[in-house]
Coordinates of C-alpha atoms and ligand atoms in Angstrom, one line a residue:
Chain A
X30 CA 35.9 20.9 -40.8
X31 CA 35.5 20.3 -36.5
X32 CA 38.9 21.2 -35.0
X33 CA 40.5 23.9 -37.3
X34 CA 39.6 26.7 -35.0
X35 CA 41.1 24.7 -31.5
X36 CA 44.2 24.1 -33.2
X37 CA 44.6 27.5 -35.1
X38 CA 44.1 29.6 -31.6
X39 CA 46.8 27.4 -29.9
X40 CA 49.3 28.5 -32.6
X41 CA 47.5 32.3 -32.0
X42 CA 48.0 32.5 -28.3
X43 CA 51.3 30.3 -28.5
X44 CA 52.9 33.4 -30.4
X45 CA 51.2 35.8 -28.0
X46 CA 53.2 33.7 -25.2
X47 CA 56.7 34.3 -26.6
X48 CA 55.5 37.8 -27.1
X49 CA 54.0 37.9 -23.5
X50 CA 57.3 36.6 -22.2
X51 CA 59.5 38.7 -23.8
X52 CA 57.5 42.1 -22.3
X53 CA 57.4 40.1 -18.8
X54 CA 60.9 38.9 -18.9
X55 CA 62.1 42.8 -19.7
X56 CA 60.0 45.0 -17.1
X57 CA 60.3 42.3 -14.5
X58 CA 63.8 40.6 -14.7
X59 CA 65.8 43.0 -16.9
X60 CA 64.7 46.6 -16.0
X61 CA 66.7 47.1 -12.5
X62 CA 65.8 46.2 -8.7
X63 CA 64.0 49.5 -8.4
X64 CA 61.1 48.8 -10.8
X65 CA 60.1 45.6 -8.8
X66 CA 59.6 47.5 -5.6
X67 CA 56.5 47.2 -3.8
X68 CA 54.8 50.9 -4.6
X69 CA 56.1 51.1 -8.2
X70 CA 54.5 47.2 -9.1
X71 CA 51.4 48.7 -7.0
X72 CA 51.4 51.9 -9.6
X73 CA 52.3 49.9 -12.5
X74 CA 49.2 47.4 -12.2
X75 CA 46.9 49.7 -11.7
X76 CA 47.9 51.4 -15.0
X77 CA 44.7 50.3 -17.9
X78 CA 47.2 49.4 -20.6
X79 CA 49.1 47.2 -18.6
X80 CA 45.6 45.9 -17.2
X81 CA 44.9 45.2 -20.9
X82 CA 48.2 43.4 -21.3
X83 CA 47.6 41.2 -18.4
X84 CA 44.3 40.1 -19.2
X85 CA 45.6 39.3 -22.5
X86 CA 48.6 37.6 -20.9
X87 CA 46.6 36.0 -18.5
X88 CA 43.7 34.7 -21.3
X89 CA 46.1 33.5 -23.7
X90 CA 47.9 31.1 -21.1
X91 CA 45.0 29.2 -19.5
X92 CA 44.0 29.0 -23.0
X93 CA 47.0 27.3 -24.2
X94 CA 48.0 25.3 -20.9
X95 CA 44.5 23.9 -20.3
X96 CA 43.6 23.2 -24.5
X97 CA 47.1 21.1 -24.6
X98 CA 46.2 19.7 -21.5
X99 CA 42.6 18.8 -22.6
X100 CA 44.2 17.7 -26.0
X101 CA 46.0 15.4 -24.0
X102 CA 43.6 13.8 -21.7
X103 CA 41.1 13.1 -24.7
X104 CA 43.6 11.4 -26.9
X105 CA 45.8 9.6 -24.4
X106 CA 43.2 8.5 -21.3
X107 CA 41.8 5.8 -22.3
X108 CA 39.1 4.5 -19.6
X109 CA 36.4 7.2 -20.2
X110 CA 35.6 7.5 -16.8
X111 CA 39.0 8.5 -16.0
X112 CA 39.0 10.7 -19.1
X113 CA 35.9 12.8 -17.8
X114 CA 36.6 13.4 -14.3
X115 CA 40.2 14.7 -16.1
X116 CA 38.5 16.8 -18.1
X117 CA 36.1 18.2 -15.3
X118 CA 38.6 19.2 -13.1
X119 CA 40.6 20.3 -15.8
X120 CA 38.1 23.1 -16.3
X121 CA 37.9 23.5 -12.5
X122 CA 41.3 24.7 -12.5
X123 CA 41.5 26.9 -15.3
X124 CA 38.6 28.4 -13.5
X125 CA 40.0 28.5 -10.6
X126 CA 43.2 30.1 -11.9
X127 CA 41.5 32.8 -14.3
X128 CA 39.5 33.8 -11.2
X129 CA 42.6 34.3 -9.4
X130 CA 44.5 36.4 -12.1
X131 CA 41.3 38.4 -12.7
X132 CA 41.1 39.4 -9.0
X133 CA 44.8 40.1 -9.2
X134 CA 44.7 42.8 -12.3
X135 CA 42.1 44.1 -10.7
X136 CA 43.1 44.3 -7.0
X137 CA 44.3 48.7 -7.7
Chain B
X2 CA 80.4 -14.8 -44.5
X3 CA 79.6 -14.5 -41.2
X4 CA 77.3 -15.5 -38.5
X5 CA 74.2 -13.3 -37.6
X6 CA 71.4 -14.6 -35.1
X7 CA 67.9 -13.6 -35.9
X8 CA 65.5 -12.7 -32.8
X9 CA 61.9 -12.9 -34.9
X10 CA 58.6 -12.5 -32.9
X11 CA 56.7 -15.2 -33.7
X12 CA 52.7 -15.9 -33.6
X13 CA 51.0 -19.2 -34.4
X14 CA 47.2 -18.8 -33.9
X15 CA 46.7 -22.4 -33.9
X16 CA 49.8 -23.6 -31.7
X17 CA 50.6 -19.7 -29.1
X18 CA 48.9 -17.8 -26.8
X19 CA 50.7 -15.6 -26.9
X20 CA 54.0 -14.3 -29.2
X21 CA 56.8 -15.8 -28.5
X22 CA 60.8 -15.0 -29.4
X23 CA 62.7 -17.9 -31.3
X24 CA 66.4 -17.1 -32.5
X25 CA 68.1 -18.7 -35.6
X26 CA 71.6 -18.3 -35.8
X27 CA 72.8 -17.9 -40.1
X28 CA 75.3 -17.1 -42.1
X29 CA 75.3 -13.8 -44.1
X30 CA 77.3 -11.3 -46.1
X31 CA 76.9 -7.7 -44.6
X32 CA 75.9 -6.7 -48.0
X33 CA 72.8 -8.8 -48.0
X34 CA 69.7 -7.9 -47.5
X35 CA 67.4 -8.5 -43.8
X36 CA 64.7 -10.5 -46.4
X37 CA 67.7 -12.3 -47.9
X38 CA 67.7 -13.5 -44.2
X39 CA 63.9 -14.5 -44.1
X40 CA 64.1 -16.0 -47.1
X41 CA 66.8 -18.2 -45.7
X42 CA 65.3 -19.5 -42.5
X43 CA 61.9 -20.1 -44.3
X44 CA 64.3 -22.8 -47.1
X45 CA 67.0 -24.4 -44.8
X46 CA 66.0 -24.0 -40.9
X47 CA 62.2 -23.7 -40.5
X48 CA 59.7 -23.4 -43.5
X49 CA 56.9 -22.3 -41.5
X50 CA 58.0 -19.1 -40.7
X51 CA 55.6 -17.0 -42.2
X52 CA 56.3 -12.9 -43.8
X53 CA 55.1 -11.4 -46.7
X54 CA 57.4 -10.6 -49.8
X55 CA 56.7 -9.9 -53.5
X56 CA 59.2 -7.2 -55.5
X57 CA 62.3 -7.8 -53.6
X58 CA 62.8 -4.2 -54.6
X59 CA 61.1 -1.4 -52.7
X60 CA 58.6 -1.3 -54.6
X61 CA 55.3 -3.2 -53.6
X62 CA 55.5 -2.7 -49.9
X63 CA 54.6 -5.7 -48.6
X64 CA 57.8 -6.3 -46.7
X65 CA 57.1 -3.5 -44.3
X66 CA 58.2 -5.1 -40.5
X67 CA 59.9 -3.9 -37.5
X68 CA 63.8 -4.3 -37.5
X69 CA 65.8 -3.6 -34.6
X70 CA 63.1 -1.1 -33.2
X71 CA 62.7 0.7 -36.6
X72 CA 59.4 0.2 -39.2
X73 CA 61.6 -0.7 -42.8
X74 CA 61.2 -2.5 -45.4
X75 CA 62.9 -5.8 -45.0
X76 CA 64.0 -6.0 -48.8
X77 CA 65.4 -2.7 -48.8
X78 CA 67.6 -2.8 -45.6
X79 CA 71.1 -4.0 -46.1
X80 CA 72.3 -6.3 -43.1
X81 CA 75.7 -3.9 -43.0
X82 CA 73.2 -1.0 -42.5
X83 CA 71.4 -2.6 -39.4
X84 CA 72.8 -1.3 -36.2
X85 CA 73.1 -4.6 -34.7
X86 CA 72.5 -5.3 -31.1
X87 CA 74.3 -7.7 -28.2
X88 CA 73.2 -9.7 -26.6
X89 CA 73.1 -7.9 -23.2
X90 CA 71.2 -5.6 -25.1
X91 CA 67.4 -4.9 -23.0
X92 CA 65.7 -4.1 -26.7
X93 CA 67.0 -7.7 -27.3
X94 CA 63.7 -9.7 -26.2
X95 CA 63.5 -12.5 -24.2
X96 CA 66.1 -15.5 -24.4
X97 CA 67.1 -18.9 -22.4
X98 CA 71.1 -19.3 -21.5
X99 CA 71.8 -21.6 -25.2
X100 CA 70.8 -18.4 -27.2
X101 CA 72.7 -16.3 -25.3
X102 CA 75.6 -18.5 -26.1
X103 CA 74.7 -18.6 -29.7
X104 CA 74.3 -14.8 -29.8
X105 CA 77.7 -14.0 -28.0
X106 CA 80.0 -15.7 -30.5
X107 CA 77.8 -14.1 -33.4
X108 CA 78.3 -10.9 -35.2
X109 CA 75.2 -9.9 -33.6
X110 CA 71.7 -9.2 -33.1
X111 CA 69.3 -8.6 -35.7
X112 CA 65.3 -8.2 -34.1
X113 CA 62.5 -9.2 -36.5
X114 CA 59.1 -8.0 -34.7
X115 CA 56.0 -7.4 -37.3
X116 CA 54.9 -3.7 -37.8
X117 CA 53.7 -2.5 -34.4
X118 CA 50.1 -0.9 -34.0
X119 CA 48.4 -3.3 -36.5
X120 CA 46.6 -7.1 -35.5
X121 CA 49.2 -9.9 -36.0
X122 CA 47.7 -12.8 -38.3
X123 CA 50.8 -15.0 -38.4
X124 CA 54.7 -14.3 -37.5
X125 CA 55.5 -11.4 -39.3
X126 CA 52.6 -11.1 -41.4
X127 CA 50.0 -7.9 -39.6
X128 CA 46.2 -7.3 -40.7
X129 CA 46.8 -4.5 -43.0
X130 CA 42.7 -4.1 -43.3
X131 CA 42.5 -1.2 -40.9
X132 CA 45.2 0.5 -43.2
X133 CA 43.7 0.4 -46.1
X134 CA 40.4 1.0 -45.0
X135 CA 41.8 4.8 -43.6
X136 CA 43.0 5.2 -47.1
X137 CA 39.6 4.4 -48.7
X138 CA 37.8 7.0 -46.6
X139 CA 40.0 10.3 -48.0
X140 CA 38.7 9.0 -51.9
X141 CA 42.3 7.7 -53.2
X142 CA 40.9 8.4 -56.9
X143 CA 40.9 11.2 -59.6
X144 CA 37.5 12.4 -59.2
X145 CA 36.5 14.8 -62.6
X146 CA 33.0 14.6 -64.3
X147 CA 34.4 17.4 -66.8
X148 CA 33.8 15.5 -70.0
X149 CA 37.7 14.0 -70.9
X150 CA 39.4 15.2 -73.8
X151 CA 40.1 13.2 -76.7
X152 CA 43.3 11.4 -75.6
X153 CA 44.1 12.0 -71.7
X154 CA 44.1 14.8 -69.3
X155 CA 47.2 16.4 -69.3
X156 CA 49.2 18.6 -66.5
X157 CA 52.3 20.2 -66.9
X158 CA 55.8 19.0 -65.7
X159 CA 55.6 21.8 -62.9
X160 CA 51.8 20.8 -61.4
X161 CA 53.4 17.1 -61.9
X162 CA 56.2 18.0 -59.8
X163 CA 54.2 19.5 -57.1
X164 CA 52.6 16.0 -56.0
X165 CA 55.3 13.8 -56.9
X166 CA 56.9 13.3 -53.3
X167 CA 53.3 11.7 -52.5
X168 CA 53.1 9.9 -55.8
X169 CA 55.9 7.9 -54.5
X170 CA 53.9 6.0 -51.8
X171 CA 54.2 2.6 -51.8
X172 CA 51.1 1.9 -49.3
X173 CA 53.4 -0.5 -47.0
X174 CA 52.6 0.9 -43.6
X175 CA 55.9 1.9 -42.2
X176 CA 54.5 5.6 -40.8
X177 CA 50.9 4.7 -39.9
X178 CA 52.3 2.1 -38.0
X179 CA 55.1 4.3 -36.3
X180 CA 53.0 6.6 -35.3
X181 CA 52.5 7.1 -31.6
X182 CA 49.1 9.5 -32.4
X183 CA 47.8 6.5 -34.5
X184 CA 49.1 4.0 -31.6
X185 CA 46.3 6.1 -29.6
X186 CA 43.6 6.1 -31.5
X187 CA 43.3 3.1 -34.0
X188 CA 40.3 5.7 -35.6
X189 CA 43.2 8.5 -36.6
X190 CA 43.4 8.0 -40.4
X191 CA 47.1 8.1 -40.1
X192 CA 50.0 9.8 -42.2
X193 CA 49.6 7.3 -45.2
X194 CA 45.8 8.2 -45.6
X195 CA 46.8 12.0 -45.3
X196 CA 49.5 11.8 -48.0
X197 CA 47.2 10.0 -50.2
X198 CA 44.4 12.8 -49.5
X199 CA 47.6 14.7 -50.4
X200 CA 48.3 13.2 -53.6
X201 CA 44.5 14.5 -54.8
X202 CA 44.2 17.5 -53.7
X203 CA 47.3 18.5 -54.9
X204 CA 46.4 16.8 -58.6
X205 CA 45.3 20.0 -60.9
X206 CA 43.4 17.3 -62.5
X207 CA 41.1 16.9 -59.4
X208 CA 37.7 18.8 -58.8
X209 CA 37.3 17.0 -55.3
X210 CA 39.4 19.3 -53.2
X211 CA 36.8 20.6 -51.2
X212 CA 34.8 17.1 -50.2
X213 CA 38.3 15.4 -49.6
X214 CA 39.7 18.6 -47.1
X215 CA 36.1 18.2 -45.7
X216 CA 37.3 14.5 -44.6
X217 CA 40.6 14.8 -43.7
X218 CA 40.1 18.3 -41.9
X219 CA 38.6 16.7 -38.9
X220 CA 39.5 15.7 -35.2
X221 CA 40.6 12.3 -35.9
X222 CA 42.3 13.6 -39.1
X223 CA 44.8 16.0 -39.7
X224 CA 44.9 17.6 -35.7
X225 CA 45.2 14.6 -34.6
X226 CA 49.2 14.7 -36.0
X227 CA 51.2 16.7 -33.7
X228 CA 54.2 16.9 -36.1
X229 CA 56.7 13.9 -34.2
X230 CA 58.3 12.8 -37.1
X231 CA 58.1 9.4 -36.4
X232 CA 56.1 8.8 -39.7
X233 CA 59.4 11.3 -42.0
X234 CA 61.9 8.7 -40.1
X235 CA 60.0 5.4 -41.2
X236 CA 59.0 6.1 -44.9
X237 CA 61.5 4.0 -47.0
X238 CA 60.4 6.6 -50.1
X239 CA 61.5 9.5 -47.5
X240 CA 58.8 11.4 -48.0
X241 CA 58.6 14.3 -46.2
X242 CA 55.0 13.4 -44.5
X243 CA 54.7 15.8 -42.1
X244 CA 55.1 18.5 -44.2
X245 CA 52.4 17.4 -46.8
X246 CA 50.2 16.8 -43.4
X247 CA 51.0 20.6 -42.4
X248 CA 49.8 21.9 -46.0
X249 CA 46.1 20.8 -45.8
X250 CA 46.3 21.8 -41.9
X251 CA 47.0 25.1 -43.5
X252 CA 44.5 24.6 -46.6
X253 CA 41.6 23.9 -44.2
X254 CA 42.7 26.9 -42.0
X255 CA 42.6 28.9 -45.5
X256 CA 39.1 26.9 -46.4
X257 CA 37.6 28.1 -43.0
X258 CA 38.1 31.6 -43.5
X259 CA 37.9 32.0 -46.7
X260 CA 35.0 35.3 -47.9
X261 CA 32.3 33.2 -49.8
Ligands
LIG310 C1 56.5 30.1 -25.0 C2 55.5 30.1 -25.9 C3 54.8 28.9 -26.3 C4 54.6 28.5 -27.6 C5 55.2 29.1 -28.8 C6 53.8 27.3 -27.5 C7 53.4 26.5 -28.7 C8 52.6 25.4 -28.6 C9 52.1 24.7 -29.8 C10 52.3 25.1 -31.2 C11 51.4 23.7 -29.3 C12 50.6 22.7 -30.2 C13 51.4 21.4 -30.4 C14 50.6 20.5 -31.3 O1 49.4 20.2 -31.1 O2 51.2 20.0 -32.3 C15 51.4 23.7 -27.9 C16 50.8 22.7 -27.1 C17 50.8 22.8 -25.7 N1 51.3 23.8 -24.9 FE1 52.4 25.4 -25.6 N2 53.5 27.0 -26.2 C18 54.0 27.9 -25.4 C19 54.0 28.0 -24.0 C20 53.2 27.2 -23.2 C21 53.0 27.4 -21.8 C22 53.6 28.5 -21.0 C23 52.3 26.3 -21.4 C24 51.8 25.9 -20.0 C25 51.1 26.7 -19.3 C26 52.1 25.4 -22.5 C27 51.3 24.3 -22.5 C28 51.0 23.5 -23.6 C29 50.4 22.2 -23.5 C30 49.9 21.5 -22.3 C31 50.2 21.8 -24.9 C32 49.6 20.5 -25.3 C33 50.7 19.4 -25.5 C34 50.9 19.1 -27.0 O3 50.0 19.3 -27.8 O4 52.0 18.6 -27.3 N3 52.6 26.0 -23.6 N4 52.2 24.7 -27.5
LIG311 S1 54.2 13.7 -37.8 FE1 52.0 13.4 -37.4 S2 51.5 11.6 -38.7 FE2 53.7 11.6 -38.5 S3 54.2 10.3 -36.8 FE3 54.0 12.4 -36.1 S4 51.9 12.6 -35.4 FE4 52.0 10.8 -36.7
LIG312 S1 54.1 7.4 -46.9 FE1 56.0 6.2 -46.9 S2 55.9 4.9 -45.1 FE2 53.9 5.6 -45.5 S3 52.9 4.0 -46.6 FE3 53.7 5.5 -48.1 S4 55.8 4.7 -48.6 FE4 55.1 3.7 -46.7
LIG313 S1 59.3 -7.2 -51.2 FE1 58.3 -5.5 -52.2 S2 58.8 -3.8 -51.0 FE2 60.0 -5.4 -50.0

């Protein structure tokens, strides 16, 4: 049974997206000017529950974007030495890019 | 009657390196069949082309090829039905000046490759070993050591109808062979294998559920399908494979987590 739980958690944290966007789309695109201003984004960071929904956020995508994209590389790469060093710096990014969003939720 | 030119991809292992295209230019009614068409060529214009036939009718599936850039059976697809091509056409394959002529004072094109994805042996005719030895690996057989009853082991109409899209299979090849997950990786077993797995585990007469999920639930099984359709669009029974292929993703999502 290899491969249920990969392909069950990209249908998880695919749902968590659309629900992740919705929230983002609202307080950032849909809530007026004066909520994106430097001082109130500052304030509303450094608030733990929407910590909590940014490290969710955050998790859930380079989840998703880096499983499809590893999905991708091992079934359509063919030359296995291509296929590796795609897959290593595959995980380079996605550490790369968690490290990056984890300093940001954390920067207040 | 009227005039149709044939554009087969054709393979001599003796005589071509490589495939080659060779057009043959007949006449047809529009409600005749593409086979009717073989069938043809191979008595009045060239007896060695080579393609496999048996029913006429749908229903062994040995005529599976590729026609005009779709997997169908050849016996089932009625020239009228064909969305012919031109010759200007760039799915048309390669073709010297005389064919061209041919071509533009005929109806049209009809292209005649063999089903993609699978060795070639001759013309039309494809090494269907690989197939079948995908479907061998998910058990295609009633498996019950519960002692029979006196006359057979019955199910109801309802259990019947449950597995009776995947009954229908005719084993010819069309959706393995269309599949660009299976064009990939040649180890996939493919959506025929997986309706046949199907077909079993669905069957309240079965007591192999659990050893069958166990070998379709793997990476080069079931997640290996990533629900394009190609296979639904293919099948000449139009069954709806990729919903049978979603049910055991779901039953070995349910298998996994199940409380022991
Ligand atoms: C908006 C919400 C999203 C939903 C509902 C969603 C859903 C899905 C699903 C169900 C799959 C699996 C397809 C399969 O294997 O059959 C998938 C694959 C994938 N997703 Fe998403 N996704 C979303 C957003 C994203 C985002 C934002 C990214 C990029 C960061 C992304 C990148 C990928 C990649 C690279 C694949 C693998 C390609 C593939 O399997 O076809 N997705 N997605
Ligand atoms: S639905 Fe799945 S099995 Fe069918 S063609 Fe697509 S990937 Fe292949
Ligand atoms: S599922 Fe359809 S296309 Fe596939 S082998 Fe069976 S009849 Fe042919
Ligand atoms: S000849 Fe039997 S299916 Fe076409």
């Amino acid at each position: 049974m290899k491969g249920v739980a990969g392909w069950l958690f990209q249908r998880v944290t695919g749902v968590l997206l659309v629900a992740g966007l919705l929230l983002h789309f609202l307080v950032m695109h849909f809530s007026g000017p004066e909520k994106i201003a430097h001082t109130v984004v500052l304030e509303r960071i450094s608030n733990p529950w929407w910590k909590t929904f940014d490290v969710l956020f955050l998790s859930s995508v380079i989840y998703h974007g880096f499983n499809g994209m590893w999905g991708l590389a091992e079934e359509y790469i063919r030359p296995e030495g291509l296929r590796r060093a795609a897959k290593a710096s595959l995980l380079v990014m996605a550490a790369v890019l968690y490290a990056v969003g984890i300093y940001i939720v954390t920067l207040r | 009657m009227e005039n149709y030119v044939y554009r087969i991809r054709r393979f001599d292992p003796e005589k071509d390196a490589e495939p080659r295209w060779e057009d043959f230019c007949i006449a047809m009614r529009p409600t005749e069949r593409v086979l009717d068409g073989l069938i043809r060529i191979k008595d009045t214009l060239d007896g060695s082309l080579t393609f496999r036939r048996s029913c006429l009718h749908g229903i062994c599936g040995s005529c599976a090829m590729k026609i005009n850039g779709r997997n169908a059976l050849a016996c089932q697809t009625l020239i009228k039905d064909v969305p012919l091509l031109t010759p200007s056409s760039p799915s048309c394959g390669h073709r010297g000046a005389a064919e061209k002529a041919a071509a533009a004072v005929s109806k049209g094109v009809i292209v005649v490759e063999p089903l993609p994805a699978l060795p070639v042996i001759k013309d039309l005719v494809v090494d269907m070993d690989p197939f079948f030895g995908k479907n061998r690996l998910v058990l295609p057989y009633l498996i019950n050591n519960e002692p029979p009853p006196e006359r057979e082991r019955l199910q109801s109409p309802e259990d019947q109808h449950k597995i009776l899209q995947s009954i229908t299979c005719i084993m010819c090849g069309c959706c393995t062979s269309s599949c660009p997950s299976y064009w990939a990786d040649k180890e996939y077993l493919g959506p025929a294998a997986l309706v046949k797995a199907y077909r079993f585990i669905g069957d309240t007469r079965d007591r192999a559920t659990e050893e069958r999920l166990e070998k379709v639930a793997q990476i080069q099984g079931v997640w290996r399908c990533h629900s394009i359709y190609n296979c639904v669009e293919a099948c000449p029974k139009e069954i709806d494979i990729t919903d049978h292929i979603s049910k055991l993703k779901r039953l070995a999502v349910k298998k996994r987590w199940k409380r022991s």
